[in-house]
């Protein structure tokens, strides 16, 4: 047990996490040293420090943000008043994100013509007012539309998703788009990697995007260079920097694969062995995914295309229209599907994903089932769940948590 613990410590000390933590701690120590010197040798400046502290405190209290986000800052300010205020101003500055926001808005403008109102919304308004309200909200919040879908397949566990993904990747003929928060070499990633190399060698456009922070402990620092050498277009999204900055908050945790614009996968499953239970890292892991076929895949394509063109210095080779599969357009299906995007405040002005959950919870009439490996409810969600349980007697059985 002691040897295993020591190995974990040594592994951490040799990782990029340790270097990043050391550099940020060093910067924080420098900030503290400056304020200690100012306090010691320039006592009159303490008046300005108090004014600065109070101003930041009032700003945080009146900020349009949920209380759970404000509380850690208020605790920090109570323990280290002036230093905490300075760190808050540094990490809350929007200067480093303004360019990203501008690029995101420009990219959205280029694909907005392809997000026209569909007949699905009109049908929903007549058939299901609850579903229409949800779709209407998402349309106004994201600009995206709902579509009829040829087929939607649910995968209740990572092993099922993995096999389905490999099968669809083998059938790619035009392009493959992949965006994942975590990728790790192993039994899950190795066969996917081999297919991507093979498809790239066949002249198929392959784009791979992974989160640099999410993969800091799982991939080499310059893994994207290896991918590029194999003919795979690859970028580490939100590249981690060794300085205190709010740029590190621009993460979306998406897991998306799009194949030829015809098939799209999304859900909560990353590309690492614990997600298919090939290793027992956190016990038996249950997460889910879905495969979407038909016109609704266009929304998933748009999410990857947008984020790639915001993050990469080199945009994708073609305009958005090239990535749309037109063979399924105009199909009239009974089902309605609406993939949508959410993310940090840099790109989205509201917590869209959370609001979708609140809408569903508030619309529950008979029962409500929630299964998730991550359960972190804020006050607003807990209030909605309690109200749902009290509205109908059946709703007292709404909640079936799964602890990963």
Coordinates of C-alpha atoms in Angstrom, one line a residue:
X1 CA 0.0 0.0 0.0
X2 CA 2.9 2.3 0.9
X3 CA 4.7 1.6 -2.3
X4 CA 1.6 2.3 -4.4
X5 CA 1.1 5.6 -2.6
X6 CA 4.7 6.5 -3.2
X7 CA 4.4 5.6 -6.9
X8 CA 1.4 7.9 -7.2
X9 CA 3.3 10.8 -5.5
X10 CA 6.3 10.3 -7.8
X11 CA 4.1 10.1 -10.9
X12 CA 2.4 13.4 -9.9
X13 CA 5.8 15.1 -9.2
X14 CA 6.9 14.1 -12.7
X15 CA 3.7 15.3 -14.4
X16 CA 2.7 18.6 -16.0
X17 CA 0.3 19.1 -13.1
X18 CA 3.1 19.4 -10.7
X19 CA 5.0 22.0 -12.8
X20 CA 1.8 24.0 -13.4
X21 CA 1.0 23.9 -9.6
X22 CA 4.5 25.0 -8.7
X23 CA 4.5 27.9 -11.2
X24 CA 1.1 29.2 -10.1
X25 CA 2.1 28.9 -6.5
X26 CA 5.2 30.8 -7.2
X27 CA 3.2 33.6 -8.8
X28 CA 0.8 33.7 -5.9
X29 CA 3.8 33.9 -3.5
X30 CA 5.1 36.9 -5.5
X31 CA 1.8 38.6 -5.2
X32 CA 1.7 38.0 -1.5
X33 CA 5.3 39.3 -1.1
X34 CA 4.4 42.6 -2.9
X35 CA 1.5 43.3 -0.6
X36 CA 3.4 42.4 2.5
X37 CA 6.1 44.8 1.5
X38 CA 3.6 47.5 0.7
X39 CA 1.9 47.0 4.1
X40 CA 5.2 47.1 6.0
X41 CA 6.9 50.1 4.4
X42 CA 4.0 52.2 3.1
X43 CA 1.4 52.2 5.8
X44 CA -0.7 55.1 4.2
X45 CA -1.4 52.8 1.3
X46 CA -3.5 50.5 3.7
X47 CA -6.4 53.0 3.3
X48 CA -6.4 52.4 -0.4
X49 CA -6.2 48.6 0.2
X50 CA -9.3 48.7 2.4
X51 CA -11.2 50.7 -0.2
X52 CA -10.1 48.3 -2.9
X53 CA -11.1 45.3 -0.8
X54 CA -14.6 46.7 0.0
X55 CA -15.2 47.6 -3.7
X56 CA -14.4 44.1 -4.8
X57 CA -16.5 42.6 -2.0
X58 CA -19.5 44.6 -3.1
X59 CA -18.9 43.7 -6.7
X60 CA -18.9 40.0 -5.9
X61 CA -22.1 40.3 -3.8
X62 CA -24.0 42.1 -6.5
X63 CA -22.6 40.0 -9.4
X64 CA -25.2 38.2 -11.5
X65 CA -24.0 34.7 -10.4
X66 CA -25.3 31.8 -8.4
X67 CA -24.4 31.9 -4.7
X68 CA -22.3 28.8 -4.9
X69 CA -19.8 30.6 -7.2
X70 CA -19.6 33.6 -5.0
X71 CA -19.0 31.8 -1.7
X72 CA -15.4 30.6 -2.3
X73 CA -14.4 34.1 -3.3
X74 CA -16.0 35.6 -0.2
X75 CA -14.2 33.1 2.0
X76 CA -10.9 33.9 0.3
X77 CA -11.5 37.7 0.8
X78 CA -12.3 37.1 4.5
X79 CA -9.0 35.2 5.0
X80 CA -6.8 37.3 2.7
X81 CA -8.6 40.6 2.1
X82 CA -6.4 42.5 -0.3
X83 CA -4.6 39.6 -1.8
X84 CA -7.8 37.8 -2.4
X85 CA -9.3 40.8 -4.1
X86 CA -6.3 41.1 -6.4
X87 CA -6.5 37.4 -7.3
X88 CA -10.2 37.7 -8.0
X89 CA -9.7 40.7 -10.3
X90 CA -6.9 38.8 -12.1
X91 CA -8.9 35.6 -12.7
X92 CA -12.1 37.5 -13.5
X93 CA -10.6 39.8 -16.1
X94 CA -12.2 39.3 -19.5
X95 CA -9.4 40.8 -21.5
X96 CA -7.8 37.4 -22.3
X97 CA -11.2 36.1 -23.5
X98 CA -12.3 39.0 -25.6
X99 CA -10.5 37.8 -28.7
X100 CA -12.0 34.3 -28.2
X101 CA -15.5 35.7 -27.9
X102 CA -15.0 37.8 -31.0
X103 CA -13.8 34.8 -33.0
X104 CA -16.7 32.7 -31.7
X105 CA -19.3 35.3 -32.7
X106 CA -17.7 35.6 -36.1
X107 CA -17.8 31.9 -36.6
X108 CA -21.5 31.8 -35.5
X109 CA -22.4 34.4 -38.0
X110 CA -20.9 32.2 -40.8
X111 CA -23.1 29.2 -40.0
X112 CA -26.3 31.0 -38.8
X113 CA -27.9 30.8 -42.3
X114 CA -27.9 27.0 -41.9
X115 CA -29.9 27.1 -38.7
X116 CA -33.3 27.9 -40.2
X117 CA -36.5 27.3 -38.4
X118 CA -37.7 23.7 -39.1
X119 CA -41.1 22.3 -39.4
X120 CA -40.5 20.2 -36.2
X121 CA -41.1 23.3 -34.0
X122 CA -44.4 23.9 -35.6
X123 CA -45.4 20.3 -35.1
X124 CA -44.3 20.3 -31.5
X125 CA -46.3 23.4 -30.7
X126 CA -49.4 21.5 -31.8
X127 CA -48.5 18.1 -30.3
X128 CA -46.6 18.6 -27.1
X129 CA -46.4 22.0 -25.4
X130 CA -43.8 21.0 -22.8
X131 CA -41.4 19.7 -25.5
X132 CA -42.1 22.8 -27.6
X133 CA -41.3 25.1 -24.7
X134 CA -38.0 23.3 -24.2
X135 CA -37.1 23.5 -27.8
X136 CA -38.1 27.1 -28.1
X137 CA -35.9 28.0 -25.2
X138 CA -32.9 26.2 -26.7
X139 CA -33.5 27.9 -30.1
X140 CA -33.5 31.3 -28.5
X141 CA -30.5 30.6 -26.3
X142 CA -28.3 28.9 -28.9
X143 CA -29.8 29.7 -32.3
X144 CA -30.0 26.0 -33.1
X145 CA -33.1 24.1 -34.4
X146 CA -34.7 20.8 -33.7
X147 CA -34.9 18.1 -36.5
X148 CA -36.6 14.9 -37.3
X149 CA -34.2 12.0 -36.8
X150 CA -33.9 8.8 -38.7
X151 CA -32.7 6.9 -35.7
X152 CA -31.4 7.5 -32.1
X153 CA -29.6 4.7 -30.3
X154 CA -29.0 4.8 -26.5
X155 CA -25.9 3.1 -25.1
X156 CA -26.3 2.4 -21.4
X157 CA -22.6 1.7 -20.8
X158 CA -19.2 2.6 -22.2
X159 CA -18.5 -0.9 -23.6
X160 CA -21.5 -0.7 -25.9
X161 CA -20.7 2.8 -27.1
X162 CA -17.1 1.8 -27.8
X163 CA -18.0 -1.1 -30.2
X164 CA -20.6 1.1 -32.0
X165 CA -18.1 3.9 -32.4
X166 CA -15.5 1.6 -33.9
X167 CA -18.0 0.2 -36.4
X168 CA -19.1 3.6 -37.6
X169 CA -15.6 5.0 -37.8
X170 CA -14.7 2.1 -40.1
X171 CA -17.4 3.2 -42.5
X172 CA -16.3 6.9 -42.8
X173 CA -16.0 8.0 -46.4
X174 CA -15.6 11.8 -46.3
X175 CA -14.5 13.1 -42.9
X176 CA -14.3 12.4 -39.2
X177 CA -14.6 15.1 -36.5
X178 CA -13.8 14.2 -32.8
X179 CA -13.7 16.5 -29.7
X180 CA -13.1 14.9 -26.3
X181 CA -12.1 16.2 -22.9
X182 CA -10.0 13.2 -21.9
X183 CA -8.0 10.8 -24.2
X184 CA -5.6 8.2 -22.8
X185 CA -3.6 5.5 -24.6
X186 CA -5.0 2.1 -23.8
X187 CA -7.5 -0.6 -24.9
X188 CA -10.2 2.0 -25.7
X189 CA -8.1 4.6 -27.6
X190 CA -5.7 2.3 -29.4
X191 CA -8.2 0.8 -31.9
X192 CA -9.8 4.2 -32.5
X193 CA -6.3 5.7 -33.1
X194 CA -5.5 2.9 -35.7
X195 CA -8.7 3.6 -37.6
X196 CA -8.0 7.3 -37.6
X197 CA -4.5 6.7 -39.0
X198 CA -5.9 4.4 -41.7
X199 CA -8.6 6.8 -42.7
X200 CA -6.2 9.7 -42.9
X201 CA -3.9 7.7 -45.1
X202 CA -6.9 7.0 -47.4
X203 CA -7.4 10.8 -47.9
X204 CA -10.3 11.2 -45.6
X205 CA -10.3 14.4 -43.5
X206 CA -9.7 13.6 -39.9
X207 CA -9.9 16.3 -37.2
X208 CA -9.1 15.5 -33.5
X209 CA -9.4 18.0 -30.7
X210 CA -8.7 17.2 -27.0
X211 CA -8.6 19.4 -23.9
X212 CA -5.1 20.2 -22.9
X213 CA -5.9 20.4 -19.2
X214 CA -8.1 17.3 -19.2
X215 CA -5.3 15.3 -21.0
X216 CA -2.4 16.8 -19.0
X217 CA -1.9 13.5 -17.1
X218 CA -2.9 11.2 -19.9
X219 CA -1.1 12.3 -23.0
X220 CA 2.4 13.6 -23.8
X221 CA 2.7 17.4 -23.9
X222 CA 3.1 17.5 -27.7
X223 CA 0.8 14.6 -28.6
X224 CA -0.8 16.7 -31.3
X225 CA 2.5 16.8 -33.2
X226 CA 2.5 13.0 -33.3
X227 CA -1.1 13.1 -34.7
X228 CA -0.1 15.6 -37.4
X229 CA 2.8 13.4 -38.4
X230 CA 0.2 10.7 -39.0
X231 CA -2.0 12.9 -41.3
X232 CA -4.5 13.7 -38.5
X233 CA -5.4 17.3 -38.0
X234 CA -5.1 17.8 -34.3
X235 CA -5.1 20.6 -31.7
X236 CA -5.0 20.7 -27.9
X237 CA -8.0 23.0 -27.0
X238 CA -7.5 25.6 -24.3
X239 CA -3.8 25.1 -24.1
X240 CA -2.7 25.3 -20.5
X241 CA -0.4 28.2 -19.6
X242 CA 1.8 28.5 -16.5
X243 CA 0.3 31.8 -15.4
X244 CA -2.8 32.8 -13.4
X245 CA -5.4 33.6 -16.0
X246 CA -9.2 33.2 -16.5
X247 CA -8.4 31.6 -19.9
X248 CA -8.2 28.3 -18.1
X249 CA -12.0 28.5 -17.5
X250 CA -12.9 28.3 -21.2
X251 CA -13.6 24.5 -21.2
X252 CA -16.8 22.7 -22.3
X253 CA -16.1 19.0 -21.4
X254 CA -17.7 17.9 -24.7
X255 CA -17.5 14.4 -26.0
X256 CA -18.5 14.4 -29.7
X257 CA -17.8 12.3 -32.8
X258 CA -19.3 13.2 -36.2
X259 CA -18.9 10.9 -39.3
X260 CA -19.7 12.3 -42.7
X261 CA -22.4 14.4 -41.3
X262 CA -24.6 11.4 -41.2
X263 CA -23.8 9.9 -37.8
X264 CA -23.0 11.6 -34.6
X265 CA -22.1 10.4 -31.1
X266 CA -22.3 12.3 -27.9
X267 CA -22.7 11.7 -24.1
X268 CA -20.6 11.5 -21.0
X269 CA -18.0 8.9 -22.2
X270 CA -14.4 10.0 -22.7
X271 CA -11.8 7.9 -24.5
X272 CA -10.0 6.2 -21.6
X273 CA -10.0 2.7 -20.3
X274 CA -11.9 3.3 -17.1
X275 CA -14.9 4.4 -19.3
X276 CA -15.2 0.9 -20.7
X277 CA -14.2 -0.8 -17.4
X278 CA -11.0 -2.1 -18.9
X279 CA -9.3 -0.9 -15.7
X280 CA -10.8 -0.7 -12.3
X281 CA -9.9 2.9 -11.5
X282 CA -13.0 4.1 -9.7
X283 CA -14.9 0.8 -9.4
X284 CA -17.4 -0.3 -12.1
X285 CA -18.0 2.9 -14.1
X286 CA -21.4 3.6 -15.7
X287 CA -21.8 6.4 -18.1
X288 CA -24.0 6.7 -21.2
X289 CA -23.9 7.9 -24.8
X290 CA -26.3 8.2 -27.8
X291 CA -25.8 7.8 -31.5
X292 CA -27.9 10.2 -33.7
X293 CA -28.5 9.7 -37.4
X294 CA -30.1 12.1 -39.8
X295 CA -30.4 15.9 -40.1
X296 CA -30.0 16.6 -36.4
X297 CA -26.3 15.6 -36.7
X298 CA -25.8 19.0 -38.2
X299 CA -25.9 20.6 -34.7
X300 CA -23.1 18.3 -33.5
X301 CA -21.1 19.1 -36.6
X302 CA -21.6 22.8 -35.9
X303 CA -20.4 22.5 -32.3
X304 CA -17.1 20.9 -33.3
X305 CA -16.6 23.2 -36.3
X306 CA -17.2 26.3 -34.2
X307 CA -14.9 25.3 -31.4
X308 CA -12.1 24.2 -33.8
X309 CA -12.2 27.5 -35.6
X310 CA -12.1 29.4 -32.4
X311 CA -9.2 27.4 -30.9
X312 CA -7.0 26.7 -33.9
X313 CA -4.7 29.1 -35.7
X314 CA -5.5 27.1 -38.8
X315 CA -9.3 26.8 -39.5
X316 CA -10.8 23.7 -41.0
X317 CA -10.1 23.2 -44.6
X318 CA -13.7 23.9 -45.8
X319 CA -16.6 26.1 -45.0
X320 CA -19.4 24.7 -42.8
X321 CA -21.6 23.8 -45.8
X322 CA -19.1 21.1 -46.9
X323 CA -19.6 19.2 -43.7
X324 CA -23.4 19.0 -43.9
X325 CA -24.9 15.8 -45.2
X326 CA -27.8 16.8 -47.4
X327 CA -29.2 13.3 -48.1
X328 CA -31.4 13.4 -45.0
X329 CA -32.7 17.0 -45.4
X330 CA -36.4 17.3 -45.5
X331 CA -37.1 13.9 -44.1
X332 CA -40.3 13.8 -42.0
X333 CA -39.8 11.7 -38.9
X334 CA -42.0 11.2 -35.9
X335 CA -39.2 11.7 -33.4
X336 CA -37.6 15.1 -32.7
X337 CA -34.0 15.6 -31.7
X338 CA -32.1 18.8 -30.8
X339 CA -28.4 18.6 -29.9
X340 CA -27.3 21.9 -28.4
X341 CA -24.2 23.5 -27.1
X342 CA -23.3 25.0 -23.7
X343 CA -20.1 26.3 -22.3
X344 CA -18.2 29.0 -20.3
X345 CA -19.4 32.6 -20.0
X346 CA -16.9 33.6 -22.6
X347 CA -19.2 32.0 -25.3
X348 CA -22.6 31.6 -23.6
X349 CA -24.4 34.2 -21.6
X350 CA -26.4 31.8 -19.5
X351 CA -26.2 28.3 -18.0
X352 CA -28.1 26.6 -20.8
X353 CA -27.5 22.9 -19.7
X354 CA -28.6 23.7 -16.2
X355 CA -31.7 25.5 -17.4
X356 CA -32.6 22.5 -19.6
X357 CA -32.6 20.3 -16.5
X358 CA -34.6 22.9 -14.5
X359 CA -37.2 22.9 -17.4
X360 CA -37.5 19.1 -17.3
X361 CA -37.7 18.9 -13.5
X362 CA -40.4 21.6 -13.4
X363 CA -42.4 20.0 -16.2
X364 CA -42.4 16.5 -14.5
X365 CA -46.0 15.3 -13.9
X366 CA -45.7 11.6 -12.9
X367 CA -42.1 10.7 -12.2
X368 CA -38.6 11.9 -12.6
X369 CA -35.5 9.6 -12.9
X370 CA -32.0 10.9 -12.9
X371 CA -28.9 8.7 -13.3
X372 CA -25.4 10.3 -13.2
X373 CA -21.9 9.4 -12.1
X374 CA -21.4 13.1 -10.9
X375 CA -24.0 14.5 -8.5
X376 CA -23.2 18.1 -7.5
X377 CA -26.5 20.0 -7.1
X378 CA -26.6 23.7 -6.3
X379 CA -29.4 25.3 -4.2
X380 CA -31.5 26.1 -7.3
X381 CA -31.5 22.5 -8.5
X382 CA -32.2 21.1 -5.0
X383 CA -35.1 23.5 -4.7
X384 CA -36.5 22.3 -8.1
X385 CA -36.1 18.7 -7.1
X386 CA -37.9 19.2 -3.8
X387 CA -40.8 21.0 -5.5
X388 CA -41.1 18.2 -8.1
X389 CA -41.3 15.6 -5.3
X390 CA -44.1 17.6 -3.6
X391 CA -46.2 18.4 -6.7
X392 CA -47.5 14.8 -7.2
X393 CA -47.4 11.8 -4.9
X394 CA -45.7 9.7 -7.6
X395 CA -42.9 12.2 -7.8
X396 CA -41.6 11.0 -4.4
X397 CA -39.9 8.2 -6.4
X398 CA -38.2 10.5 -8.9
X399 CA -34.6 10.1 -7.9
X400 CA -32.3 7.1 -8.6
X401 CA -28.7 8.2 -8.2
X402 CA -25.8 6.1 -9.3
X403 CA -22.5 6.7 -7.5
X404 CA -19.5 6.2 -9.8

